[in-house]
PDB file of C-alpha atoms and ligand atoms in Angstrom:
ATOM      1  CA  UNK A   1       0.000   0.000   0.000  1.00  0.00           C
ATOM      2  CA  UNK A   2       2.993   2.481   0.662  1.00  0.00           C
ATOM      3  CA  UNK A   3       4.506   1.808  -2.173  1.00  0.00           C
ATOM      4  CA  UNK A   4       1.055   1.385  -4.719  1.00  0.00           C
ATOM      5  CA  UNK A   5       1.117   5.206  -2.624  1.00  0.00           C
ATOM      6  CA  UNK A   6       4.452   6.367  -3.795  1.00  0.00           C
ATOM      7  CA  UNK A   7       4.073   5.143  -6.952  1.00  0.00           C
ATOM      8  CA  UNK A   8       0.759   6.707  -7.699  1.00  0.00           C
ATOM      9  CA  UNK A   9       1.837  10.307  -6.024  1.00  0.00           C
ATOM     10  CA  UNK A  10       5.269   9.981  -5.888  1.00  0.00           C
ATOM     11  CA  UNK A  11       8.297  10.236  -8.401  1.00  0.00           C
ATOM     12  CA  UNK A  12      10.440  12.197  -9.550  1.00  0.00           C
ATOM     13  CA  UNK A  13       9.807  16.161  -8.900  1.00  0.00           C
ATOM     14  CA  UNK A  14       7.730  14.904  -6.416  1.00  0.00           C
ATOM     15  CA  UNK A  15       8.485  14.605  -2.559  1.00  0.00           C
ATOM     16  CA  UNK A  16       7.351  12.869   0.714  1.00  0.00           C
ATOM     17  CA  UNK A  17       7.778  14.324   3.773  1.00  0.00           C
ATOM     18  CA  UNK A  18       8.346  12.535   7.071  1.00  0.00           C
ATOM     19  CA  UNK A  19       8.715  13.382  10.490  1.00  0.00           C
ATOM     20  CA  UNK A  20      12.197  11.641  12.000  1.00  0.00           C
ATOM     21  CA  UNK A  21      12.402   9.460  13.991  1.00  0.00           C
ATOM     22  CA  UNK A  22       9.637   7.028  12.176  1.00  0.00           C
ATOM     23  CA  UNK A  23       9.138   4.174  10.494  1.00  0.00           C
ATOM     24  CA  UNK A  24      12.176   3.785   8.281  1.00  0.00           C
ATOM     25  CA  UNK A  25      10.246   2.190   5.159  1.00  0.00           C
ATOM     26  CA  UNK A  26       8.442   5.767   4.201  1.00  0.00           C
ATOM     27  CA  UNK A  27      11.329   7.711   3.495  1.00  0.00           C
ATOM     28  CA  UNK A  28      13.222   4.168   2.199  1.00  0.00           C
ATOM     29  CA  UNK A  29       9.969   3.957  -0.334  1.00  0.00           C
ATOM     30  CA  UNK A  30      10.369   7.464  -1.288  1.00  0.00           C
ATOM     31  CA  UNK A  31      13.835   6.924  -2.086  1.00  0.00           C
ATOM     32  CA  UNK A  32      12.969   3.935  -4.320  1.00  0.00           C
ATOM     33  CA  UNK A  33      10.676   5.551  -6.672  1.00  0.00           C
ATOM     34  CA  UNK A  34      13.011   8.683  -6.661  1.00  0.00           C
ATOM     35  CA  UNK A  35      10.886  10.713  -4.306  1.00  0.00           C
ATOM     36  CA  UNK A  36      12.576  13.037  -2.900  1.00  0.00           C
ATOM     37  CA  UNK A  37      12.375  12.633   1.126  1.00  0.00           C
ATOM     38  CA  UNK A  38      11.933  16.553   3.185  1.00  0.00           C
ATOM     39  CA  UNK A  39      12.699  15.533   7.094  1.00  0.00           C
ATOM     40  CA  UNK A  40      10.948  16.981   9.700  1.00  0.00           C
ATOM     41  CA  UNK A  41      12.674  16.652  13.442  1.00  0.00           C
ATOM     42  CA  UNK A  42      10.286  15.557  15.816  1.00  0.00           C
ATOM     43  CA  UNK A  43      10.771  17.323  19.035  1.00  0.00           C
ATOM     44  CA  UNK A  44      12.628  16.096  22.433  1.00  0.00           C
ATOM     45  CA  UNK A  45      10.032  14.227  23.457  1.00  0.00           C
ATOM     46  CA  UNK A  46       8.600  12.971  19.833  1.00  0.00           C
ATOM     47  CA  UNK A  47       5.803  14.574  19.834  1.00  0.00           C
ATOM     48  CA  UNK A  48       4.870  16.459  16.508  1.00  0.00           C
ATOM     49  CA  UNK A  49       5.691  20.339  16.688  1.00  0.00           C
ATOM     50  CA  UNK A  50       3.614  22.226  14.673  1.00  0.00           C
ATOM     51  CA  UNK A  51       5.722  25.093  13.741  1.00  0.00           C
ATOM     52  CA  UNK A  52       8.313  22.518  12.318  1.00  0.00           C
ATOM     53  CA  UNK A  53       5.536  20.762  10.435  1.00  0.00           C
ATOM     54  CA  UNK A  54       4.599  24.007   9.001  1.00  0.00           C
ATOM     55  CA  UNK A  55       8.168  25.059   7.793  1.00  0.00           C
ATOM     56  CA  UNK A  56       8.757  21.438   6.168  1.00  0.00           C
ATOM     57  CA  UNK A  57       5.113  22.087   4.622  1.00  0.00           C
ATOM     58  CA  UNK A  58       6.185  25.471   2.928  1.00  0.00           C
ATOM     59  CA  UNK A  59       9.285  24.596   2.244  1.00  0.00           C
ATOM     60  CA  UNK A  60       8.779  21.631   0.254  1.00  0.00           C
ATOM     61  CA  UNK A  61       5.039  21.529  -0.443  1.00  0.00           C
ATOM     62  CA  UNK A  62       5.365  17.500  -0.303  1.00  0.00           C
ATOM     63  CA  UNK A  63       3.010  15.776  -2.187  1.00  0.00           C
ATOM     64  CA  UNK A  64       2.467  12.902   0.061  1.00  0.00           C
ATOM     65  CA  UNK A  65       2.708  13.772   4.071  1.00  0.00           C
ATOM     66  CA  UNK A  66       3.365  10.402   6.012  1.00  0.00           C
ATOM     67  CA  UNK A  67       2.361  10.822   9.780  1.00  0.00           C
ATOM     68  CA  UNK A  68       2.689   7.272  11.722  1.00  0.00           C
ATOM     69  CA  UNK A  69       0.499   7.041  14.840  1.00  0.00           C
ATOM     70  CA  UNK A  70       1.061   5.545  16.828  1.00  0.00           C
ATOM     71  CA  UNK A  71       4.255   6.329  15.552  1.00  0.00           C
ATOM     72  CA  UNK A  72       7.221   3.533  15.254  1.00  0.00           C
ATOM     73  CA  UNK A  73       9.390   3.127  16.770  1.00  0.00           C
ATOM     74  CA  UNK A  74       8.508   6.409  19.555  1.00  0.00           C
ATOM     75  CA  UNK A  75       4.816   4.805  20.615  1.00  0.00           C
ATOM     76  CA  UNK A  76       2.991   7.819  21.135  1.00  0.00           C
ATOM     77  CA  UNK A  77      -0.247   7.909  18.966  1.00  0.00           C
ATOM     78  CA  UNK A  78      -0.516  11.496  17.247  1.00  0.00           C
ATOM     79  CA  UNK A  79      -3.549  13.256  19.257  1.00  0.00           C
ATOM     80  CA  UNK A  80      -6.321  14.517  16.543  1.00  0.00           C
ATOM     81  CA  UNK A  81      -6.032  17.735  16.776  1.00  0.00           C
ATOM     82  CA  UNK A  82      -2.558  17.405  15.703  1.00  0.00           C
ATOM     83  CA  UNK A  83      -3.583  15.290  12.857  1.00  0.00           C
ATOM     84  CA  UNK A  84      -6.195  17.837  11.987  1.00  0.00           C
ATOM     85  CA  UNK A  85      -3.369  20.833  11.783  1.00  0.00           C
ATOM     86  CA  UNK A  86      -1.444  18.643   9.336  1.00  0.00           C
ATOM     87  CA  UNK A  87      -4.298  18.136   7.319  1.00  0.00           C
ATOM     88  CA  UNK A  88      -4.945  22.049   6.994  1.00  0.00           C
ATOM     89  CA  UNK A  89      -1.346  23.024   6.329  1.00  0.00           C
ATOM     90  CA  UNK A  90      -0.710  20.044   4.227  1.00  0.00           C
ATOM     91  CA  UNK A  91      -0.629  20.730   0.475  1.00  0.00           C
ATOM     92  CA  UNK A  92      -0.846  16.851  -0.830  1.00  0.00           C
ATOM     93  CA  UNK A  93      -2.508  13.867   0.846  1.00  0.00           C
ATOM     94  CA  UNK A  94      -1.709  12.899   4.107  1.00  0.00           C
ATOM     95  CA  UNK A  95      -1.309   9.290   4.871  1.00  0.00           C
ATOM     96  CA  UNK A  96      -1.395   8.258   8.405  1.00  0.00           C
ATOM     97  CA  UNK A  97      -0.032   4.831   9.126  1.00  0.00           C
ATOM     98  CA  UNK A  98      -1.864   3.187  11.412  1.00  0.00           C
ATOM     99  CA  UNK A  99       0.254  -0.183  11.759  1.00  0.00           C
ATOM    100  CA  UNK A 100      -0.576  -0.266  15.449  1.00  0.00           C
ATOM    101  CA  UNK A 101      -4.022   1.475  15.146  1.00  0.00           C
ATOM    102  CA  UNK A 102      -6.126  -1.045  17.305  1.00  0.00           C
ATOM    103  CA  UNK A 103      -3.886  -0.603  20.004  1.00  0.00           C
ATOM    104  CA  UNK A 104      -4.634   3.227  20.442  1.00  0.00           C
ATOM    105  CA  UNK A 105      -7.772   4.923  21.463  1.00  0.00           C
ATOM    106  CA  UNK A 106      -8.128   6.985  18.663  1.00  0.00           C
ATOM    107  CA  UNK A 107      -7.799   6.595  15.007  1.00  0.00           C
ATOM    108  CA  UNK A 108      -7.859   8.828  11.849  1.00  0.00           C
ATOM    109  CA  UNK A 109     -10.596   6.671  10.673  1.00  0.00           C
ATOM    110  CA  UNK A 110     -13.114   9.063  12.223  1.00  0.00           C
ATOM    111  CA  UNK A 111     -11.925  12.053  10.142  1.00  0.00           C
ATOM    112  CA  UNK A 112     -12.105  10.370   6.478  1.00  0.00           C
ATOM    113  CA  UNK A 113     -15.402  11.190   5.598  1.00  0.00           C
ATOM    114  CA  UNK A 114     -14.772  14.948   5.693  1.00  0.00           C
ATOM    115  CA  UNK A 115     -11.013  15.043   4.991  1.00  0.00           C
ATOM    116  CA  UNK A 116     -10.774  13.614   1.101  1.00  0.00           C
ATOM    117  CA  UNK A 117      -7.203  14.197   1.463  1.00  0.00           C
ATOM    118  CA  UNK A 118      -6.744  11.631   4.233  1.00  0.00           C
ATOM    119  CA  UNK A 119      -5.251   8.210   3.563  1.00  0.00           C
ATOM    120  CA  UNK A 120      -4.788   5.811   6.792  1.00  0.00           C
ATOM    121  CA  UNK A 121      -3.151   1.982   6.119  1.00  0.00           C
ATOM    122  CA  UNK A 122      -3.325  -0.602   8.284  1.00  0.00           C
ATOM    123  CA  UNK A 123      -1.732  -4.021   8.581  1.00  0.00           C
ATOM    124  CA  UNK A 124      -2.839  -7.829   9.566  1.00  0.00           C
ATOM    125  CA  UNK A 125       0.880  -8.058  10.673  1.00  0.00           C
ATOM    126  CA  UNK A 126       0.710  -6.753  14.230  1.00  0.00           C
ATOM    127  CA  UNK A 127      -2.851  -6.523  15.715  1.00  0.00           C
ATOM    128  CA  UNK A 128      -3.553  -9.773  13.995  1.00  0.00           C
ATOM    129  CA  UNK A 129      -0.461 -11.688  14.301  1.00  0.00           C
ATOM    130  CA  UNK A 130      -0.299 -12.497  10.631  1.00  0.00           C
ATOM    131  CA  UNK A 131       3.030 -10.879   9.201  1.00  0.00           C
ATOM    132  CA  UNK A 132       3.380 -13.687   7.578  1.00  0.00           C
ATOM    133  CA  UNK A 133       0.596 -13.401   5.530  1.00  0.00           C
ATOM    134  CA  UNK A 134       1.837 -10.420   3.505  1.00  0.00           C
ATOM    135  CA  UNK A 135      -1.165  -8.628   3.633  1.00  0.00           C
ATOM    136  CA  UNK A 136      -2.283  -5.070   4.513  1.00  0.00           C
ATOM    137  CA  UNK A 137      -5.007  -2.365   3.255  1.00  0.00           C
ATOM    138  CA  UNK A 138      -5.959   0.886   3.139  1.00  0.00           C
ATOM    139  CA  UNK A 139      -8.954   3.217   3.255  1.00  0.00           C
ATOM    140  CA  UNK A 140      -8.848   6.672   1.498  1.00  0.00           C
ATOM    141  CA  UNK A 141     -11.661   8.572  -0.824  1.00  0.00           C
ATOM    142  CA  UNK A 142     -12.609   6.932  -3.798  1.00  0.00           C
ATOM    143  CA  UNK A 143     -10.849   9.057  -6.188  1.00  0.00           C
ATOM    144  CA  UNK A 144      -7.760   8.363  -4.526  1.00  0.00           C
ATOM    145  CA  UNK A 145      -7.929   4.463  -5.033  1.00  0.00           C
ATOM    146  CA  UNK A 146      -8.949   5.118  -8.405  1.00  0.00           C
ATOM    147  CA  UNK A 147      -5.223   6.643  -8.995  1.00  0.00           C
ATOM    148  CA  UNK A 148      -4.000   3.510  -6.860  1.00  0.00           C
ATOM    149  CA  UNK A 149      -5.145   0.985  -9.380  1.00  0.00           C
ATOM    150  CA  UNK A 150      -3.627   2.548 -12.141  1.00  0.00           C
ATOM    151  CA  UNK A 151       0.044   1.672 -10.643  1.00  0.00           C
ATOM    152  CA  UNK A 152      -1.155  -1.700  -8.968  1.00  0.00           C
ATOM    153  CA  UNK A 153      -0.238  -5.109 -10.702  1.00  0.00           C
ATOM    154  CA  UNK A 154      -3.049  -7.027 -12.224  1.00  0.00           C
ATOM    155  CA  UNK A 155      -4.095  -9.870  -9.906  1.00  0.00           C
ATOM    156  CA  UNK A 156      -1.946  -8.025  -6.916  1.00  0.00           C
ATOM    157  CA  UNK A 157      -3.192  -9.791  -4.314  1.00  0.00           C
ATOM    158  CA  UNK A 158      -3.613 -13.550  -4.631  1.00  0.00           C
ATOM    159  CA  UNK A 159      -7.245 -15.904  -3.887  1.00  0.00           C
ATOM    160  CA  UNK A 160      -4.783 -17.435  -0.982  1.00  0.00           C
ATOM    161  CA  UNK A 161      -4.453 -14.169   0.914  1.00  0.00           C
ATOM    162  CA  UNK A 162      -8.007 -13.063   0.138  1.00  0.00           C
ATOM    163  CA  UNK A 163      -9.244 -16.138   1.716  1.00  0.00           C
ATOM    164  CA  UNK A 164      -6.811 -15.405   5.037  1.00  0.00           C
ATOM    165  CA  UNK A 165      -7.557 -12.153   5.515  1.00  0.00           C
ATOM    166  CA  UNK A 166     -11.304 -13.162   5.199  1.00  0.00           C
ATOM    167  CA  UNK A 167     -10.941 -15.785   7.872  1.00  0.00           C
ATOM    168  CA  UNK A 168      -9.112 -13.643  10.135  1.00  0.00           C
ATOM    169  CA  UNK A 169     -12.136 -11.409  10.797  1.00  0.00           C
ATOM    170  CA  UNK A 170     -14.385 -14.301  11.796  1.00  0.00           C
ATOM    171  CA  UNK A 171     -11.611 -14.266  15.106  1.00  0.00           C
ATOM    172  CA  UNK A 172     -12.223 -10.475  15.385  1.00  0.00           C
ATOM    173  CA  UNK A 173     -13.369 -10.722  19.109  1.00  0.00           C
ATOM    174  CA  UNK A 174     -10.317 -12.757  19.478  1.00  0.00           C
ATOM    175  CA  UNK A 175      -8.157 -10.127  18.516  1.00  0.00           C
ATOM    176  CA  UNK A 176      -9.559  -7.509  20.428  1.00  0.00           C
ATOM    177  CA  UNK A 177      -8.965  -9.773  23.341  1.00  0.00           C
ATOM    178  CA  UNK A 178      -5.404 -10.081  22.523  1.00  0.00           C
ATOM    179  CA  UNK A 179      -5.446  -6.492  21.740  1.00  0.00           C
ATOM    180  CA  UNK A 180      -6.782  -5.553  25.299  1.00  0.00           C
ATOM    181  CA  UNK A 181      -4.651  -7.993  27.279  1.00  0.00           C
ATOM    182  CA  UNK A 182      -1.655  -6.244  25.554  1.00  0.00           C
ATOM    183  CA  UNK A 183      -3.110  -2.944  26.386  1.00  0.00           C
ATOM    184  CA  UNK A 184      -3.144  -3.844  30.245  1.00  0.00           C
ATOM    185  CA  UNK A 185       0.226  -5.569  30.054  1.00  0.00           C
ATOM    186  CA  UNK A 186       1.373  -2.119  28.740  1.00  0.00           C
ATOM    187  CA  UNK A 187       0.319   0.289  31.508  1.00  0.00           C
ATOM    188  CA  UNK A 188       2.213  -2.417  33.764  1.00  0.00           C
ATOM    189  CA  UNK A 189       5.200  -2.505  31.691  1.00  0.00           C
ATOM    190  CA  UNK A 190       5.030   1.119  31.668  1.00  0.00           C
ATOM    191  CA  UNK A 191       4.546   1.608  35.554  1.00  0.00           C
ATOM    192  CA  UNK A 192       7.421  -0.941  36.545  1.00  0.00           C
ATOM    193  CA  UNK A 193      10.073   0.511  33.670  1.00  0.00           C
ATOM    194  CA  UNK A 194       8.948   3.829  35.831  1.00  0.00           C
ATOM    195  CA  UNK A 195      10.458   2.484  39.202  1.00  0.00           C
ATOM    196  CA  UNK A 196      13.615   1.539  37.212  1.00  0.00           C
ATOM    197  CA  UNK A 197      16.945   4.013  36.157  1.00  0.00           C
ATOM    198  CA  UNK A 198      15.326   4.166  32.286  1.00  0.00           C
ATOM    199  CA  UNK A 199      13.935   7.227  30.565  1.00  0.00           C
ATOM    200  CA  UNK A 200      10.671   6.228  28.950  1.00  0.00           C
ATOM    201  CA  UNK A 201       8.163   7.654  26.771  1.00  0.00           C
ATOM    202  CA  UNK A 202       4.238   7.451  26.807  1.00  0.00           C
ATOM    203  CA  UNK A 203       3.479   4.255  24.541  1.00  0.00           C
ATOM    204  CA  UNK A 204      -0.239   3.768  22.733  1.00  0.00           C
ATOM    205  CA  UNK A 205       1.669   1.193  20.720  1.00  0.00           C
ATOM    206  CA  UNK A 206       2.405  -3.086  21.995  1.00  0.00           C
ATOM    207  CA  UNK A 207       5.877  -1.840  22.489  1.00  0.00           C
ATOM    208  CA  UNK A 208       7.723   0.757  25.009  1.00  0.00           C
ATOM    209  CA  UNK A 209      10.913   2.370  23.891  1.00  0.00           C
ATOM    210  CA  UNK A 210      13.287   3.499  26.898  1.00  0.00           C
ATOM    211  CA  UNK A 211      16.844   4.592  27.450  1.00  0.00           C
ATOM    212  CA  UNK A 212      19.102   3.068  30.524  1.00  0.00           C
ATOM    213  CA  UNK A 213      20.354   5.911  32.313  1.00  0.00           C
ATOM    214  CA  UNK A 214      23.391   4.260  33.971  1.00  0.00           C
ATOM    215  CA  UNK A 215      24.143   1.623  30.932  1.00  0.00           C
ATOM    216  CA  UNK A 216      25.130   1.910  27.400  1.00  0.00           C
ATOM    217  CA  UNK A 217      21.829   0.478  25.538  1.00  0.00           C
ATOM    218  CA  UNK A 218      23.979  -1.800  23.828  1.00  0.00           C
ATOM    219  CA  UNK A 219      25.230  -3.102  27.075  1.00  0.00           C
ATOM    220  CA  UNK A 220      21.645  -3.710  28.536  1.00  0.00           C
ATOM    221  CA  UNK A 221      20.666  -5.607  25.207  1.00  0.00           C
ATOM    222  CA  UNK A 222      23.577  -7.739  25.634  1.00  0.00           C
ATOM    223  CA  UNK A 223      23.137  -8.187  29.181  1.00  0.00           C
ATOM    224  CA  UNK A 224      18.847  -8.985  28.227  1.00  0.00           C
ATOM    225  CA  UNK A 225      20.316 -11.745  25.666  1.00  0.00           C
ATOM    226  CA  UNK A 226      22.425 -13.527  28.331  1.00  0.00           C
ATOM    227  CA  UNK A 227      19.196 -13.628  30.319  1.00  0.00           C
ATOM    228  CA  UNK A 228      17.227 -15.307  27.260  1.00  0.00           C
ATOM    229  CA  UNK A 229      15.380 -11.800  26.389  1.00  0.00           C
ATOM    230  CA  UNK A 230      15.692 -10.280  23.158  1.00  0.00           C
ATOM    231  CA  UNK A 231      14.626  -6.727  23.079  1.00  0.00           C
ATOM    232  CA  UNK A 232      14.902  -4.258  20.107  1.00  0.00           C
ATOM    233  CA  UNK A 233      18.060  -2.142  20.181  1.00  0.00           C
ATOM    234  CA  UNK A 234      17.704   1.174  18.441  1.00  0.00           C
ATOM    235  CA  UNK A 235      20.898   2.329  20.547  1.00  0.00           C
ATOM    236  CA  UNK A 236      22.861   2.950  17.162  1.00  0.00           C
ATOM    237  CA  UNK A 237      20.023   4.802  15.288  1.00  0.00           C
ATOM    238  CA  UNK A 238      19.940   7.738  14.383  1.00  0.00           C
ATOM    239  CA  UNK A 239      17.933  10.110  16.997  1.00  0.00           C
ATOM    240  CA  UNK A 240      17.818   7.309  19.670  1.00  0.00           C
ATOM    241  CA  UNK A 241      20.840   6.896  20.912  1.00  0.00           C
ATOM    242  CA  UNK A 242      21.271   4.540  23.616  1.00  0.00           C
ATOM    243  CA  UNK A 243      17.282   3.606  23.584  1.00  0.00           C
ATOM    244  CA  UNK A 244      16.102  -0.100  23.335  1.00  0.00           C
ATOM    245  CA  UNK A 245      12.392  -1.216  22.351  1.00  0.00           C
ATOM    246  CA  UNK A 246      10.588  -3.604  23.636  1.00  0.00           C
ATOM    247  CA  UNK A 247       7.803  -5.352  22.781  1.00  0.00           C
ATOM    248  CA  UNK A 248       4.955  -6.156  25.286  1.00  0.00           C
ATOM    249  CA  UNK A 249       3.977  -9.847  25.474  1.00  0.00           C
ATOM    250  CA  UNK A 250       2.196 -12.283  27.723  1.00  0.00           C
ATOM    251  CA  UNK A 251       2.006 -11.303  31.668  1.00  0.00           C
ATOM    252  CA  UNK A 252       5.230 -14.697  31.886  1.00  0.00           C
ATOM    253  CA  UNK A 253       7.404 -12.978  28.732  1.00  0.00           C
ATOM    254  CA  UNK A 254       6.871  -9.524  30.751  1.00  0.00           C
ATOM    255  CA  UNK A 255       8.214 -10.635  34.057  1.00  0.00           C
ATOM    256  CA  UNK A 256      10.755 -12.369  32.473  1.00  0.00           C
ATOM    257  CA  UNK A 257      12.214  -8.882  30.727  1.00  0.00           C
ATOM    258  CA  UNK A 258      11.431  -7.038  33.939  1.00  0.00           C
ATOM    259  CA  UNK A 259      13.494  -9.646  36.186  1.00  0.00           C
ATOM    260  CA  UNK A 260      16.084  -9.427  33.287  1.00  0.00           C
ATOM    261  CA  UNK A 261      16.138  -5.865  33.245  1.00  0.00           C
ATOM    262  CA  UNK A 262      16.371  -5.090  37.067  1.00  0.00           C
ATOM    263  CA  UNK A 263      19.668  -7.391  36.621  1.00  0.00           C
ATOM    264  CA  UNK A 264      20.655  -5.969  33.318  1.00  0.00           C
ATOM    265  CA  UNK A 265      20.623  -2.517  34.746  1.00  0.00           C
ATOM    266  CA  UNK A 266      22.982  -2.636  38.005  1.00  0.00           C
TER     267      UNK A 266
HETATM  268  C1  LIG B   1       4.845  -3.201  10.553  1.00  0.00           C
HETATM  269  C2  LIG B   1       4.549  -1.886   9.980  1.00  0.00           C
HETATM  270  C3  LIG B   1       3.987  -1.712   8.701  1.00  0.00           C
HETATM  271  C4  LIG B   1       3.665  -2.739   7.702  1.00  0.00           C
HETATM  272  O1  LIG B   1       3.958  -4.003   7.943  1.00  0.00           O
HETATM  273  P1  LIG B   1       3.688  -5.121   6.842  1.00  0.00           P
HETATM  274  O2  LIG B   1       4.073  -6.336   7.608  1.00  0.00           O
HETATM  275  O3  LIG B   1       4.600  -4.806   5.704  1.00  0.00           O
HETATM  276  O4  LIG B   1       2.253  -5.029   6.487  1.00  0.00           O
HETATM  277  C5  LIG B   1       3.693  -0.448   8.271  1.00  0.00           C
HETATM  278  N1  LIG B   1       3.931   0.609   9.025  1.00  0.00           N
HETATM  279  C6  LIG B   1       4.452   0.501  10.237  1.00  0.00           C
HETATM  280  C7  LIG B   1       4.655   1.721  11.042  1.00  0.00           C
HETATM  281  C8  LIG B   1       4.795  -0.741  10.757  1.00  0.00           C
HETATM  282  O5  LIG B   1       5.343  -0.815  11.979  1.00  0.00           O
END
């Protein structure tokens, strides 16, 4: 869908602006269909700032405006009046990935029918537990898919994956389960990683990126492997030095990385 995106509104003498540090695949799908990437700089705490979006806005009047909320690999969902600011100063669509939508308690959804310039993809890879399945969609105005189909393959997405994604939604209450036992498991990941020498931010996301204050992040991670817990380190990219990521899991995998940590971190 981000690419079928980039194709469609994309391209050369075109550009795609992003707000750093995201999801690396928008500006990496810019580059590949010669899109030329304008970075915005997220502010200390990655929120949005307005003023930056609007100076990224005028100067390079993107044609495609990717917003990621809640926004990987930070966590915090973008609040809608923010998204509604973008959407007024923005002179090309905005698409807001919503990769981790179901986890949040709001969604873009609720503006589409009175913003046509307002694109938001999700994914069965993460709510659903089905990365494997390849498959993810979008909803947008109808003119908008209309350009989309003129840069999609014929037969793009195969009977196979038709027929899993169909399945999958007869186990929507399953998911939603899932979806609120992670929720819960997050607010106590959250309050323990607050009794603990980390910096965190606010997460509406199944994953809580922090920084050890005492540690190199690289040092925790290793320390986290020895202890059989394998955490995301981000300690080496750019804007996050030192953080790690991890993902929340069952209430057994989260004591397990909390017990790890607490003997990672001294
Ligand atoms: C995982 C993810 C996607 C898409 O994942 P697919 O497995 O390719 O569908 C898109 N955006 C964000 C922010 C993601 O984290």
């Amino acid at each position: 869908m981000l690419q079928a995106l980039l194709l469609a509104y994309g391209g050369p003498s075109r550009a795609a602006a992003v707000f750093e540090p995201t999801y690396a695949l928008h500006s990496h799908i810019a580059r590949l269909t010669r899109t030329r990437v304008a970075v915005g700089e997220r502010a200390g705490d990655f929120t949005l700032d307005i003023d930056e979006v609007k100076r990224v806005m005028v100067d390079a009047a993107p044609d495609i405006t990717f917003l990621c909320s809640p926004n990987n690999p930070t966590g915090r969902a973008e609040p809608e009046d923010t998204v509604r600011r973008v959407l007024d100063m923005a002179p090309g669509l905005v698409v807001v990935d919503e990769a981790y939508g179901q986890f949040s308690p709001w969604s873009a959804f609720s503006l589409l029918a009175r913003e046509p310039g307002l694109v938001v993809v999700r994914t069965f890879s993460k709510t659903w537990s089905m990365a494997a399945a390849r498959l993810g969609y979008l909803v947008a105005a109808p003119e908008v898919v209309t350009q989309l189909e003129r840069v999609i393959l014929p037969y793009h997405l195969d009977a196979v994956k038709q027929a899993a994604g169909r399945l999958a939604l007869a186990f929507r209450d399953e998911m939603e389960q899932r979806v609120s036992l992670i929720v819960e498991e997050r607010g106590r990941m959250a309050a323990a990683l607050g009794e603990l020498p980390v910096d965190t931010w606010p997460s509406e996301a199944n994953f809580i990126l922090f920084r050890p204050r005492h540690r190199s992040g690289s040092d925790v991670w290793q320390a986290l492997v020895e202890r059989s817990v394998l955490v995301r380190d981000c300690s080496s990219w750019d804007r996050l030095e030192g953080c790690l990521r991890v993902t929340v899991g069952s209430a057994d995998e989260n004591d397990a990385f909390l017990a790890a940590l607490r003997e990672a971190l001294t």
